[in-house]
Amino acid sequence: MAPELLIPSLEEMGHNGKRQKNTQLRASGYKQPIIALTAHAMAEERARTMAAGCNGHLTKLLDKIELLRTIQFYASKDSKRENFIEQ
């Protein structure tokens, strides 16, 4: 059984590693949300994580409320959005 939500720390995998891992997950049929966790908040990094197959993007240091809100959003069975837009 596949996890309902993944939140990988991208610095541990490196840029090429995250793209390869996400591509492998998606190619194997993994359709659940992948939320990138990274120290990089720049728009370019956000675009790279989305291009690598992620549905959302969280930056370190994590805000507890933002993390819980993101998990709740993606764990919701009736969620139809593909990409999480942070407010």
Short mmCIF file of the C-alpha atoms (twelve columns), coordinates in Angstrom:
data_MODEL
# 
_entry.id   MODEL 
# 
loop_
_atom_site.group_PDB 
_atom_site.id 
_atom_site.type_symbol 
_atom_site.label_atom_id 
_atom_site.label_alt_id 
_atom_site.label_comp_id 
_atom_site.label_asym_id 
_atom_site.label_seq_id 
_atom_site.Cartn_x 
_atom_site.Cartn_y 
_atom_site.Cartn_z 
_atom_site.pdbx_PDB_model_num 
ATOM 1  C CA . MET A 1  0.000   0.000  0.000   1 
ATOM 2  C CA . ALA A 2  1.407   3.395  -1.006  1 
ATOM 3  C CA . PRO A 3  1.640   6.276  1.465   1 
ATOM 4  C CA . GLU A 4  -1.126  8.853  1.097   1 
ATOM 5  C CA . LEU A 5  1.330   11.758 1.097   1 
ATOM 6  C CA . LEU A 6  5.108   12.152 0.750   1 
ATOM 7  C CA . ILE A 7  7.114   15.095 2.117   1 
ATOM 8  C CA . PRO A 8  10.736  14.428 1.099   1 
ATOM 9  C CA . SER A 9  13.561  16.709 2.205   1 
ATOM 10 C CA . LEU A 10 15.079  17.655 -1.122  1 
ATOM 11 C CA . GLU A 11 18.490  18.721 0.140   1 
ATOM 12 C CA . GLU A 12 19.144  15.124 1.171   1 
ATOM 13 C CA . MET A 13 18.555  13.928 -2.404  1 
ATOM 14 C CA . GLY A 14 20.105  16.833 -4.316  1 
ATOM 15 C CA . HIS A 15 18.474  18.443 -7.337  1 
ATOM 16 C CA . ASN A 16 19.133  15.584 -9.770  1 
ATOM 17 C CA . GLY A 17 18.219  12.970 -7.193  1 
ATOM 18 C CA . LYS A 18 14.837  14.532 -6.460  1 
ATOM 19 C CA . ARG A 19 13.961  14.729 -10.147 1 
ATOM 20 C CA . GLN A 20 14.930  11.102 -10.695 1 
ATOM 21 C CA . LYS A 21 13.100  9.853  -7.617  1 
ATOM 22 C CA . ASN A 22 9.916   11.778 -8.395  1 
ATOM 23 C CA . THR A 23 10.056  10.661 -12.030 1 
ATOM 24 C CA . GLN A 24 10.460  7.044  -10.895 1 
ATOM 25 C CA . LEU A 25 7.556   7.371  -8.456  1 
ATOM 26 C CA . ARG A 26 5.266   8.876  -11.077 1 
ATOM 27 C CA . ALA A 27 6.337   6.348  -13.743 1 
ATOM 28 C CA . SER A 28 5.567   3.492  -11.350 1 
ATOM 29 C CA . GLY A 29 2.024   4.823  -10.998 1 
ATOM 30 C CA . TYR A 30 2.303   6.740  -7.716  1 
ATOM 31 C CA . LYS A 31 -0.512  9.289  -7.907  1 
ATOM 32 C CA . GLN A 32 -0.559  10.575 -4.337  1 
ATOM 33 C CA . PRO A 33 0.711   14.085 -3.508  1 
ATOM 34 C CA . ILE A 34 4.419   14.790 -3.149  1 
ATOM 35 C CA . ILE A 35 5.211   17.960 -1.184  1 
ATOM 36 C CA . ALA A 36 8.764   19.247 -1.582  1 
ATOM 37 C CA . LEU A 37 10.499  20.275 1.649   1 
ATOM 38 C CA . THR A 38 13.431  22.571 0.929   1 
ATOM 39 C CA . ALA A 39 15.407  25.483 2.317   1 
ATOM 40 C CA . HIS A 40 15.018  27.304 -1.004  1 
ATOM 41 C CA . ALA A 41 12.085  29.712 -1.241  1 
ATOM 42 C CA . MET A 42 12.925  31.293 -4.597  1 
ATOM 43 C CA . ALA A 43 10.380  31.102 -7.423  1 
ATOM 44 C CA . GLU A 44 12.908  29.225 -9.579  1 
ATOM 45 C CA . GLU A 45 13.211  26.465 -6.979  1 
ATOM 46 C CA . ARG A 46 9.438   26.224 -6.665  1 
ATOM 47 C CA . ALA A 47 9.201   25.857 -10.468 1 
ATOM 48 C CA . ARG A 48 11.885  23.126 -10.419 1 
ATOM 49 C CA . THR A 49 10.072  21.134 -7.738  1 
ATOM 50 C CA . MET A 50 6.798   21.322 -9.661  1 
ATOM 51 C CA . ALA A 51 8.579   20.307 -12.886 1 
ATOM 52 C CA . ALA A 52 10.068  17.362 -10.980 1 
ATOM 53 C CA . GLY A 53 6.589   16.035 -10.226 1 
ATOM 54 C CA . CYS A 54 5.834   17.606 -6.861  1 
ATOM 55 C CA . ASN A 55 2.369   18.907 -6.069  1 
ATOM 56 C CA . GLY A 56 3.430   21.416 -3.428  1 
ATOM 57 C CA . HIS A 57 6.427   23.181 -1.932  1 
ATOM 58 C CA . LEU A 58 7.214   23.896 1.734   1 
ATOM 59 C CA . THR A 59 10.252  25.793 2.926   1 
ATOM 60 C CA . LYS A 60 12.371  25.244 6.017   1 
ATOM 61 C CA . LEU A 61 12.118  26.467 8.782   1 
ATOM 62 C CA . LEU A 62 8.664   25.017 8.893   1 
ATOM 63 C CA . ASP A 63 5.741   26.864 10.335  1 
ATOM 64 C CA . LYS A 64 3.692   24.287 12.259  1 
ATOM 65 C CA . ILE A 65 0.353   25.728 11.151  1 
ATOM 66 C CA . GLU A 66 1.418   25.820 7.492   1 
ATOM 67 C CA . LEU A 67 2.627   22.205 7.671   1 
ATOM 68 C CA . LEU A 68 -0.601  20.979 9.262   1 
ATOM 69 C CA . ARG A 69 -2.719  22.999 6.841   1 
ATOM 70 C CA . THR A 70 -0.830  21.504 3.890   1 
ATOM 71 C CA . ILE A 71 -1.186  17.955 5.210   1 
ATOM 72 C CA . GLN A 72 -4.891  18.502 5.853   1 
ATOM 73 C CA . PHE A 73 -5.384  19.946 2.366   1 
ATOM 74 C CA . TYR A 74 -3.719  17.023 0.602   1 
ATOM 75 C CA . ALA A 75 -5.115  14.357 2.922   1 
ATOM 76 C CA . SER A 76 -8.642  15.547 2.179   1 
ATOM 77 C CA . LYS A 77 -10.439 12.966 0.053   1 
ATOM 78 C CA . ASP A 78 -12.412 15.639 -1.796  1 
ATOM 79 C CA . SER A 79 -9.376  17.726 -2.795  1 
ATOM 80 C CA . LYS A 80 -9.364  18.230 -6.573  1 
ATOM 81 C CA . ARG A 81 -6.478  20.703 -6.850  1 
ATOM 82 C CA . GLU A 82 -3.241  19.491 -8.408  1 
ATOM 83 C CA . ASN A 83 -0.963  22.219 -7.089  1 
ATOM 84 C CA . PHE A 84 -1.013  23.802 -3.665  1 
ATOM 85 C CA . ILE A 85 -0.836  27.593 -3.750  1 
ATOM 86 C CA . GLU A 86 0.629   28.998 -0.548  1 
ATOM 87 C CA . GLN A 87 -1.009  32.110 0.837   1 
# 
